[in-house]
PDB file of C-alpha atoms in Angstrom:
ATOM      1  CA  UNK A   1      25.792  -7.576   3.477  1.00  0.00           C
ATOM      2  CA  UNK A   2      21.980  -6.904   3.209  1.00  0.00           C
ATOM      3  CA  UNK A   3      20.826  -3.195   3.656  1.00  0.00           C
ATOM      4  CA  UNK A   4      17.433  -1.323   3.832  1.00  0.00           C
ATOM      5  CA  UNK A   5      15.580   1.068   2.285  1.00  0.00           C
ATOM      6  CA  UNK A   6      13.418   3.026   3.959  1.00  0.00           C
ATOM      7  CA  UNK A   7      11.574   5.472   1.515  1.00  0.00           C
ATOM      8  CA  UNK A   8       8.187   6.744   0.133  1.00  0.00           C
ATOM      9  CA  UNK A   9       7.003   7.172  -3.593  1.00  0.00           C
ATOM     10  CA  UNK A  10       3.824   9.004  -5.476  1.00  0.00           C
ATOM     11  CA  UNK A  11       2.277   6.478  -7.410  1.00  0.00           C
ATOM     12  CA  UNK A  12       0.818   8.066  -9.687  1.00  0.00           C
ATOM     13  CA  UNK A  13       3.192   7.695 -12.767  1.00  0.00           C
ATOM     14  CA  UNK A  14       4.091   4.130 -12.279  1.00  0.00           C
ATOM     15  CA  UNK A  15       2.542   0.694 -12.732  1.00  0.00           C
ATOM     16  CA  UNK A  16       2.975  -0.104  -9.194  1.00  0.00           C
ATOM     17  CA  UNK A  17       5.983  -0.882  -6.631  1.00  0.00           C
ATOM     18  CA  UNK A  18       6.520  -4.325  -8.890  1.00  0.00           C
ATOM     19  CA  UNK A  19       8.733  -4.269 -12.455  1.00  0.00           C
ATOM     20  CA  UNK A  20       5.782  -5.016 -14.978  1.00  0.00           C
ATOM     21  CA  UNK A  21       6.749  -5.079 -18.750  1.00  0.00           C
ATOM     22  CA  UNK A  22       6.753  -2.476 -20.961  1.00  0.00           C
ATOM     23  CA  UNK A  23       5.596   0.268 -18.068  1.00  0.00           C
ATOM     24  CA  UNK A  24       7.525   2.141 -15.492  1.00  0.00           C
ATOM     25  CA  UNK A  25       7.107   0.737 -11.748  1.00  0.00           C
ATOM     26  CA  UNK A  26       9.018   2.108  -8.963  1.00  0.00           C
ATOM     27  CA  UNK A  27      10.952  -1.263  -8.147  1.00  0.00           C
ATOM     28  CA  UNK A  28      12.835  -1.049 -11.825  1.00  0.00           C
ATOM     29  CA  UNK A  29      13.367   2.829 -11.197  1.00  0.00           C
ATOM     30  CA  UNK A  30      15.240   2.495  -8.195  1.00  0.00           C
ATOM     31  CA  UNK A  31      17.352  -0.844  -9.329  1.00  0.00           C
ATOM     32  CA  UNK A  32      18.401   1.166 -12.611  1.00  0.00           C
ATOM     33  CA  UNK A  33      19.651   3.930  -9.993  1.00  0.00           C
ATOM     34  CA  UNK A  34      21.218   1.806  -7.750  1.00  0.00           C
ATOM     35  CA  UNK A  35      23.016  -0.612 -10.296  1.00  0.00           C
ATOM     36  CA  UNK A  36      24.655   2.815 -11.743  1.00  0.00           C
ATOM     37  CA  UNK A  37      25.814   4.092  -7.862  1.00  0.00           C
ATOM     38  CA  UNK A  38      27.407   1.011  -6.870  1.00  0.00           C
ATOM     39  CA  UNK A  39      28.456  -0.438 -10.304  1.00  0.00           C
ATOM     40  CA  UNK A  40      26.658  -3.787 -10.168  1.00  0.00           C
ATOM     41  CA  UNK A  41      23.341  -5.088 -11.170  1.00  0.00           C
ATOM     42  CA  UNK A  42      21.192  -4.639  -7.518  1.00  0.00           C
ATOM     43  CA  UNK A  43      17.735  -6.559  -7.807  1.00  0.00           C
ATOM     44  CA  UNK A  44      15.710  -4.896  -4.971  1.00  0.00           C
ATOM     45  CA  UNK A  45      13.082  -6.690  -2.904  1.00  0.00           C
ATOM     46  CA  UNK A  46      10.390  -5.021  -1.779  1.00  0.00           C
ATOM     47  CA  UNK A  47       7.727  -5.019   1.665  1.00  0.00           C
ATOM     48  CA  UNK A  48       4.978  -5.936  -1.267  1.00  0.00           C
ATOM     49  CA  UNK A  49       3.320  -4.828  -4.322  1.00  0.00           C
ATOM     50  CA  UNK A  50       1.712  -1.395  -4.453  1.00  0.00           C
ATOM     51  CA  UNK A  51      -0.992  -1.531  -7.479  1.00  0.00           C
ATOM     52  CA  UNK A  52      -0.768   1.190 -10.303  1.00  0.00           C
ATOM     53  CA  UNK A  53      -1.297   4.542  -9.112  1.00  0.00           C
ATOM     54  CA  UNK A  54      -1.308   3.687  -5.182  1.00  0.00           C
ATOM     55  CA  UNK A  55       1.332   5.864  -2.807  1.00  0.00           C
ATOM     56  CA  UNK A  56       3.482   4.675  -0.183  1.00  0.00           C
ATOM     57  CA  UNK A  57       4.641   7.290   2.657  1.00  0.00           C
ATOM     58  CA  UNK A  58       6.175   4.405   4.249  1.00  0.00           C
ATOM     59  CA  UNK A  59       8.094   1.517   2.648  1.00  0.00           C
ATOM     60  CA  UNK A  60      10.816  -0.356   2.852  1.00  0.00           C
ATOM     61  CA  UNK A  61      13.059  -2.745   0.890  1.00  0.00           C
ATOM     62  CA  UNK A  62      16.063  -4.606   0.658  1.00  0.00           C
ATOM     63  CA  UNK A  63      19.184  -5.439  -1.343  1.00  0.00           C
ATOM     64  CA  UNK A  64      22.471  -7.228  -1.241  1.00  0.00           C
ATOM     65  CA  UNK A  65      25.917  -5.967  -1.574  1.00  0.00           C
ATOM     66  CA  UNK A  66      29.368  -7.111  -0.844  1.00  0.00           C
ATOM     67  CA  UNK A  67      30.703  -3.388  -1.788  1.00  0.00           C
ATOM     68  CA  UNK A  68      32.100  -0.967   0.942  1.00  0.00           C
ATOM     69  CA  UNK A  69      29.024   1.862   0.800  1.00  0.00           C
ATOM     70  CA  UNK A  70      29.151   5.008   2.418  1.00  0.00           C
ATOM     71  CA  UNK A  71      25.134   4.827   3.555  1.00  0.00           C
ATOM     72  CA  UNK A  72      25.268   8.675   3.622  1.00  0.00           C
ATOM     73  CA  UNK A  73      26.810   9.038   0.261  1.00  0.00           C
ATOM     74  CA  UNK A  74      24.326   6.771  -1.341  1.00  0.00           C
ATOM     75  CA  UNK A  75      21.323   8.164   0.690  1.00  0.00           C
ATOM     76  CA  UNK A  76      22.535  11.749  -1.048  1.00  0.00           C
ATOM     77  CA  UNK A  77      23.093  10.392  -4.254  1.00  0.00           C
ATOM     78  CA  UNK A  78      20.075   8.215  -4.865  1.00  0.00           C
ATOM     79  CA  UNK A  79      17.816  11.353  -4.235  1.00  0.00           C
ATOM     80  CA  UNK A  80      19.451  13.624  -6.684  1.00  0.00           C
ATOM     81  CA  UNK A  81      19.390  10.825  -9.122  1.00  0.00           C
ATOM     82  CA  UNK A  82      16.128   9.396  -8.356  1.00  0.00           C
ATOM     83  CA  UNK A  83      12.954  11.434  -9.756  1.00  0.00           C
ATOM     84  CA  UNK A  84      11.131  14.033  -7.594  1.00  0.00           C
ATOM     85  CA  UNK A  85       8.119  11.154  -6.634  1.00  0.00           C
ATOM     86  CA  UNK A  86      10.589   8.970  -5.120  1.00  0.00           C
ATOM     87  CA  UNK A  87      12.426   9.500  -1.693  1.00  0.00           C
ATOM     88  CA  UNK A  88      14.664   7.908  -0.021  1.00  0.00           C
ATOM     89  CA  UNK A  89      14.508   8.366   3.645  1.00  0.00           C
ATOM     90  CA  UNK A  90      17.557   6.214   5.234  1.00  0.00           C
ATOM     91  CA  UNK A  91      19.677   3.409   4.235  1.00  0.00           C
ATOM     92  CA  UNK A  92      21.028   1.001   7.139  1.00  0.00           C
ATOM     93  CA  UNK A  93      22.661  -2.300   7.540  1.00  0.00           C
ATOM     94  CA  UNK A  94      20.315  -5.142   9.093  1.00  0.00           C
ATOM     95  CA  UNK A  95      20.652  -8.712   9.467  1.00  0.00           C
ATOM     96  CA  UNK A  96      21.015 -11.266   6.297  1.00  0.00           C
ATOM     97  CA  UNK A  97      17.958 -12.980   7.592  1.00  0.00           C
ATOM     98  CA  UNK A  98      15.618  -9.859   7.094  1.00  0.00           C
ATOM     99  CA  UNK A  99      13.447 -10.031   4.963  1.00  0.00           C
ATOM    100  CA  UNK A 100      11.731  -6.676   3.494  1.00  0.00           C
ATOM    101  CA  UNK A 101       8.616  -8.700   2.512  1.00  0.00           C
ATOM    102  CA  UNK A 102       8.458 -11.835   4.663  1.00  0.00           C
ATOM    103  CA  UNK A 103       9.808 -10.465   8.140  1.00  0.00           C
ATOM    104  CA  UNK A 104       7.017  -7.731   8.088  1.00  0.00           C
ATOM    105  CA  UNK A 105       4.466  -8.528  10.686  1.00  0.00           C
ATOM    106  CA  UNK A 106       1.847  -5.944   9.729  1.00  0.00           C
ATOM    107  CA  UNK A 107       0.758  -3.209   7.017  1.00  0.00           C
ATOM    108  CA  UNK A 108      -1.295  -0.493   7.797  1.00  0.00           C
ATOM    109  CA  UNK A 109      -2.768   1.430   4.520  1.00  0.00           C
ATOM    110  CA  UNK A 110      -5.347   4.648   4.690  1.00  0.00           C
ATOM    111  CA  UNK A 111      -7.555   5.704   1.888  1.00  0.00           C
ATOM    112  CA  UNK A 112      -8.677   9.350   1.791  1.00  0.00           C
ATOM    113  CA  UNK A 113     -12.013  11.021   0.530  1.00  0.00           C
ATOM    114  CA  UNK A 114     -12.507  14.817   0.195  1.00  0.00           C
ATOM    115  CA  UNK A 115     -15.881  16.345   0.267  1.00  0.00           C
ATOM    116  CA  UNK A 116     -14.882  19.767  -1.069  1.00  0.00           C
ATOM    117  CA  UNK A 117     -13.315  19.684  -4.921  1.00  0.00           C
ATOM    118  CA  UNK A 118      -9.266  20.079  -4.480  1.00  0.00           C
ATOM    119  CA  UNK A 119      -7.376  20.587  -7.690  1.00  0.00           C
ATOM    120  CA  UNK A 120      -3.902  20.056  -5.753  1.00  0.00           C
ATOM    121  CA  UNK A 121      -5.108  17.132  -4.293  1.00  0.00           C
ATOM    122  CA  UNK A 122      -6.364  14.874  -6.889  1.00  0.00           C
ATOM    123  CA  UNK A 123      -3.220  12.810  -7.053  1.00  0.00           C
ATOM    124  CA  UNK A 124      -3.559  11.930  -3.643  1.00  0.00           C
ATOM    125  CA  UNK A 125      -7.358  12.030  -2.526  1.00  0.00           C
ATOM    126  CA  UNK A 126     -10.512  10.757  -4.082  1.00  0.00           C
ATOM    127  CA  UNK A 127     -13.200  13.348  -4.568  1.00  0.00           C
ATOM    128  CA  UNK A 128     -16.564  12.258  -3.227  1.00  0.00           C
ATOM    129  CA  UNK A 129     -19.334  15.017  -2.484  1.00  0.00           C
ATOM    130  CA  UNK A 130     -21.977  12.688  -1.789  1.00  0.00           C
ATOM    131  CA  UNK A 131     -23.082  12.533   1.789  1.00  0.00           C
ATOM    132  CA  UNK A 132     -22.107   9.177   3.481  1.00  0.00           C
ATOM    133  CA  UNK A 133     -22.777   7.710   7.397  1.00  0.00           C
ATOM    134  CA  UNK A 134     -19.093   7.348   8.539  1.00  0.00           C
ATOM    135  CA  UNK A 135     -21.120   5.710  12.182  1.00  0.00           C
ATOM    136  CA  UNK A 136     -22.821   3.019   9.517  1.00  0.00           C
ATOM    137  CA  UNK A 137     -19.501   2.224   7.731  1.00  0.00           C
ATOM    138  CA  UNK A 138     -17.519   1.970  11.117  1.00  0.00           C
ATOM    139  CA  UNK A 139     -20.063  -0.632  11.902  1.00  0.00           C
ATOM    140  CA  UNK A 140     -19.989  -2.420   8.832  1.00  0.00           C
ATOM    141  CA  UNK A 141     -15.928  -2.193   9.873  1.00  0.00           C
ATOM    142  CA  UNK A 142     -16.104  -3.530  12.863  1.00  0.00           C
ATOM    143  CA  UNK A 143     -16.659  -6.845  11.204  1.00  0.00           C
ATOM    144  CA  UNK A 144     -13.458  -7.218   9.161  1.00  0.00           C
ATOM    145  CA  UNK A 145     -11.692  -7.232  12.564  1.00  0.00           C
ATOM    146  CA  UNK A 146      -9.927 -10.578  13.023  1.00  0.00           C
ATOM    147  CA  UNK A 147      -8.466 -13.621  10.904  1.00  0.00           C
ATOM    148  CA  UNK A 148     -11.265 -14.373   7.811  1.00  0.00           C
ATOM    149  CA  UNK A 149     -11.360 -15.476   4.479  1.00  0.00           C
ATOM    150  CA  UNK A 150     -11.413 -12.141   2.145  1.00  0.00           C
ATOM    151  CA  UNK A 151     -11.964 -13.467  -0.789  1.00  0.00           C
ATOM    152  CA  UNK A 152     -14.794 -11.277  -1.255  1.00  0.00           C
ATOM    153  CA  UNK A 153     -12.742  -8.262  -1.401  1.00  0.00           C
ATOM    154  CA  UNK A 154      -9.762  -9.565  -3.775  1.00  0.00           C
ATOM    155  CA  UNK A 155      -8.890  -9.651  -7.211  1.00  0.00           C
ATOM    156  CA  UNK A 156      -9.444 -12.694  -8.823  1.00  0.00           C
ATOM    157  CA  UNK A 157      -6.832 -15.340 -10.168  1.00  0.00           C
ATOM    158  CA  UNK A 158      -4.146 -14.123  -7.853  1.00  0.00           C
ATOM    159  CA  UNK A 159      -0.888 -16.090  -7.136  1.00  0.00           C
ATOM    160  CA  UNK A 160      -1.015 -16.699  -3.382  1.00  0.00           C
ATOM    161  CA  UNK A 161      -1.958 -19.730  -1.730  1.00  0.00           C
ATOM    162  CA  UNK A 162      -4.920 -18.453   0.348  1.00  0.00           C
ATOM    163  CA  UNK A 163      -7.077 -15.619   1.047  1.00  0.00           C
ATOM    164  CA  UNK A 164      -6.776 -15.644   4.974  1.00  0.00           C
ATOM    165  CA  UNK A 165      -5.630 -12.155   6.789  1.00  0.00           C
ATOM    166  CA  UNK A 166      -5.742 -10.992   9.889  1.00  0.00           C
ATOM    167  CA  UNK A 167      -7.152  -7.261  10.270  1.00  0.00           C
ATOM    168  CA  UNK A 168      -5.940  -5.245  13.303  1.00  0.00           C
ATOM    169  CA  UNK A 169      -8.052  -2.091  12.838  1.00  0.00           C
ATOM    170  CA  UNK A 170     -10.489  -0.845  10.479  1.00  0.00           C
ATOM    171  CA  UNK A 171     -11.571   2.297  11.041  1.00  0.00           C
ATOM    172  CA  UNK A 172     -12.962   5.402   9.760  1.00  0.00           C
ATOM    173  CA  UNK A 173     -12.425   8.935  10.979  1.00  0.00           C
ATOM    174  CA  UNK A 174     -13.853  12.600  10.016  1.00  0.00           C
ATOM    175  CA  UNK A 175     -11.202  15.268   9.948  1.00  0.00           C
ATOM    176  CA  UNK A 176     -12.271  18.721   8.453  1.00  0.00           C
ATOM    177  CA  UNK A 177     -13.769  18.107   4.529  1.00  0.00           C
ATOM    178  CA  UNK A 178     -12.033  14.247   4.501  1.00  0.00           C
ATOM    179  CA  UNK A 179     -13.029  11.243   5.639  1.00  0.00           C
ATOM    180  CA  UNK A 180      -9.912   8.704   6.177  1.00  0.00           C
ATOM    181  CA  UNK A 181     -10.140   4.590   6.188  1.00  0.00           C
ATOM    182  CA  UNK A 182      -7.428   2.708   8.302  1.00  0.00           C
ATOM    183  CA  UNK A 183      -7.010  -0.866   7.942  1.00  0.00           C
ATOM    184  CA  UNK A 184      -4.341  -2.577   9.273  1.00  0.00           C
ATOM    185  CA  UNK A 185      -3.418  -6.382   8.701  1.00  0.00           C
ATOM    186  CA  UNK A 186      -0.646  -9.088   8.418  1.00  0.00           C
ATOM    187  CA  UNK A 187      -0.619  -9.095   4.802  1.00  0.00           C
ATOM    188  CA  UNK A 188      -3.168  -7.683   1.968  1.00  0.00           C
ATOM    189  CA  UNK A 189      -4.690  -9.497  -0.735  1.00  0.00           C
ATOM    190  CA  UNK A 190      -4.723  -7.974  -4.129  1.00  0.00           C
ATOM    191  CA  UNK A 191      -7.115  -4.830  -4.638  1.00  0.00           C
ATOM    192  CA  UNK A 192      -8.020  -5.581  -1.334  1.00  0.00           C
ATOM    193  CA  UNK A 193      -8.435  -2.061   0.390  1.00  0.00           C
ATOM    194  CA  UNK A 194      -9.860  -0.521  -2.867  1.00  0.00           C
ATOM    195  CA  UNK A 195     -12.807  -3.017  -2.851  1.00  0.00           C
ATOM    196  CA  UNK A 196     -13.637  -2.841   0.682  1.00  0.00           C
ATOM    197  CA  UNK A 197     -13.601   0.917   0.858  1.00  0.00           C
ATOM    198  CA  UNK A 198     -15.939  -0.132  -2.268  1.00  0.00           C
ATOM    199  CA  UNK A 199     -18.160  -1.457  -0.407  1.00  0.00           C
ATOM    200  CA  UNK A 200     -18.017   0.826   3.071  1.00  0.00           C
ATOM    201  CA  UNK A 201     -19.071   3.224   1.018  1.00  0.00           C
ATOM    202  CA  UNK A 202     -22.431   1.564  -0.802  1.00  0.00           C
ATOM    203  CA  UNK A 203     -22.919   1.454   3.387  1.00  0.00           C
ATOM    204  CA  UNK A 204     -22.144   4.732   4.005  1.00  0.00           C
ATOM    205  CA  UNK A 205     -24.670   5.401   0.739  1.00  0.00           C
ATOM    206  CA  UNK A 206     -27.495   3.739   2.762  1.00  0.00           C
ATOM    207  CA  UNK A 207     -27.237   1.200  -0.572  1.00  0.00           C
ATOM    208  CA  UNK A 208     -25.788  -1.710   1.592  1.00  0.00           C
ATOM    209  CA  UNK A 209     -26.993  -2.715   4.922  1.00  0.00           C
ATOM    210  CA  UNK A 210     -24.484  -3.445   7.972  1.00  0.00           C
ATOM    211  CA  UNK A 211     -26.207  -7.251   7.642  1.00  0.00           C
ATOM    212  CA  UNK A 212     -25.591  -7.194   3.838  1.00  0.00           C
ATOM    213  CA  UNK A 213     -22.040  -6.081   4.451  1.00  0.00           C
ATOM    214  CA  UNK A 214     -21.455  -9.474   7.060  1.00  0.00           C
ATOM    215  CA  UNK A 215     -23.261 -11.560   4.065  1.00  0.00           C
ATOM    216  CA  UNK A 216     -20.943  -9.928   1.416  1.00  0.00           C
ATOM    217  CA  UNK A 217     -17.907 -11.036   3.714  1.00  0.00           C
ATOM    218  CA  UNK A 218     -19.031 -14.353   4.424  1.00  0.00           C
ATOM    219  CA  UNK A 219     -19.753 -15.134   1.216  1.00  0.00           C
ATOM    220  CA  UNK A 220     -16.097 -14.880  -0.359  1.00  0.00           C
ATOM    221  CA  UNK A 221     -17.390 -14.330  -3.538  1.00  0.00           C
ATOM    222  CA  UNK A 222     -16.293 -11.012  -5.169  1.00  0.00           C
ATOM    223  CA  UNK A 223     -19.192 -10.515  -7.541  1.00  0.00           C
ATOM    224  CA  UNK A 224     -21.020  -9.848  -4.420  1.00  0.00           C
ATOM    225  CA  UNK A 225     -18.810  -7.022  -2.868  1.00  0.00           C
ATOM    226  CA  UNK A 226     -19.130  -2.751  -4.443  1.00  0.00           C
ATOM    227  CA  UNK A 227     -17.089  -1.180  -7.077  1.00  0.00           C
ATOM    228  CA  UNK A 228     -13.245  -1.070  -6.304  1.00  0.00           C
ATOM    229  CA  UNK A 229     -12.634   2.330  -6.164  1.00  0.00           C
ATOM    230  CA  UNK A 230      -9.387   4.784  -7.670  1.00  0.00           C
ATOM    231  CA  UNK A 231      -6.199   3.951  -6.553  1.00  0.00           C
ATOM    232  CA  UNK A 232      -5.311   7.627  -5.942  1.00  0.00           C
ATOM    233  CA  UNK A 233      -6.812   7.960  -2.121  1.00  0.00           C
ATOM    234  CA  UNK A 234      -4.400   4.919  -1.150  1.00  0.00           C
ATOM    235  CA  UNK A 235      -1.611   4.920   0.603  1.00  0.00           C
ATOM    236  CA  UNK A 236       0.793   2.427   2.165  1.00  0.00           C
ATOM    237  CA  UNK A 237       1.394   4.733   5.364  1.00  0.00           C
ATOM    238  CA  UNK A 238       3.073   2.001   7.940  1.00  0.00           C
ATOM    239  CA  UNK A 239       5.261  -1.665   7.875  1.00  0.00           C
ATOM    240  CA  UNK A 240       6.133  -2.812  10.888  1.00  0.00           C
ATOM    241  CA  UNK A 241       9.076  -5.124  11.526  1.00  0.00           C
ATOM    242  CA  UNK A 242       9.842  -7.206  14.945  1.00  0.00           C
ATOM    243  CA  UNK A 243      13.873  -5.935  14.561  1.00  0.00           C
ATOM    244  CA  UNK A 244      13.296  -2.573  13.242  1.00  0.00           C
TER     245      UNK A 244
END
């Protein structure tokens, strides 16, 4: 019987979602939890990996079990056992063939930037008090839209086939003293959000021009696209799946 996850971690102390040696990811912290509830080694899988220090408020993942659970039982008991940056929202029975990583049909992430200096936020937002032109970098945006190469905006010597995804939305909005970056896409390349938000904001800096920005796509060549900046404004806030 397969079963989902549905939950939402801090990042912050852990490697990412994927089991890395020698450092503590939130994949390996939930298996060790698991394995001990239902008295047999569980192997997880989960919607994707999550790099060090990036949150999730939405994610899901699956594993495989023969046993006869009591989903409300485990649900209780995972989150007094698991630690306080780990929740888990609901677990429910879905079909064999779904897959937490290859049945999702889109990802939506947001990155958040404060203006004013927060000392309870800085786990979760980047501090930025330069002045930036959100109506530049929702130009520059505007062309990530659609299915491109992003090379330019990925980490290099990755283990996937190809750089091709196809963005949904990319947008930026101004709410009170934070500025907040949507992006939403099939799938996400590695360090992908980080580097564009990178480069939005050498836009948004008046440093790169909405033409530059086109160039630096086209181009797929990541010397050529901004910094990639702290994981700590990113968050994996949607998955969407076609039977959920």
């Amino acid at each position: 019987m397969r079963y989902f996850l549905h939950l939402a971690y801090n990042g912050t102390n852990y490697c990412g979602w994927q089991i890395q040696p020698h450092s503590p990811s939130v994949q390996e912290t939930i298996n060790t939890v698991l394995s001990k509830l239902l008295g047999e080694k569980i192997d997880i899988t989960g919607a994707g990996r999550t790099d060090s220090g990036v949150h999730a408020s939405c994610y899901y993942a699956h594993f495989d079990s023969e046993k006869n659970i009591s989903l409300k039982d485990l649900k209780y008991k995972l989150n007094r056992m698991l630690p306080n940056d780990i929740v888990i929202y609901s677990v429910f029975p879905v079909s064999d063939s779904l897959h937490a990583r290859f049945s999702a049909v889109s990802r939506t992430y947001t990155y958040t930037i404060t203006t004013i200096k927060n000392p309870f936020a800085i786990e979760t937002e980047y501090y930025f008090p330069t002045e930036l032109n959100i109506d530049s970098m929702n130009k520059a945006a505007e062309q990530l839209i659609g299915e491109q190469d992003f090379t330019s905006f990925s980490k290099l010597h990755t283990d996937v086939n190809n750089n091709i995804c196809t963005v949904t939305k990319a947008e930026w909005v101004s709410v009170d003293n934070k500025l907040i970056f949507t992006i939403s896409a099939n799938r996400f390349l590695r360090n992908m959000v980080r580097s564009i938000v990178g480069t939005l904001i050498d836009v948004g800096k008046g440093k790169t021009s909405i033409e530059d920005f086109s160039k630096i796509l086209a181009s797929k060549n990541r010397q050529n696209a901004g910094q990639s900046i702290p994981a700590c404004g990113l968050s994996l806030c949607n998955i969407e799946y076609p039977q959920i």
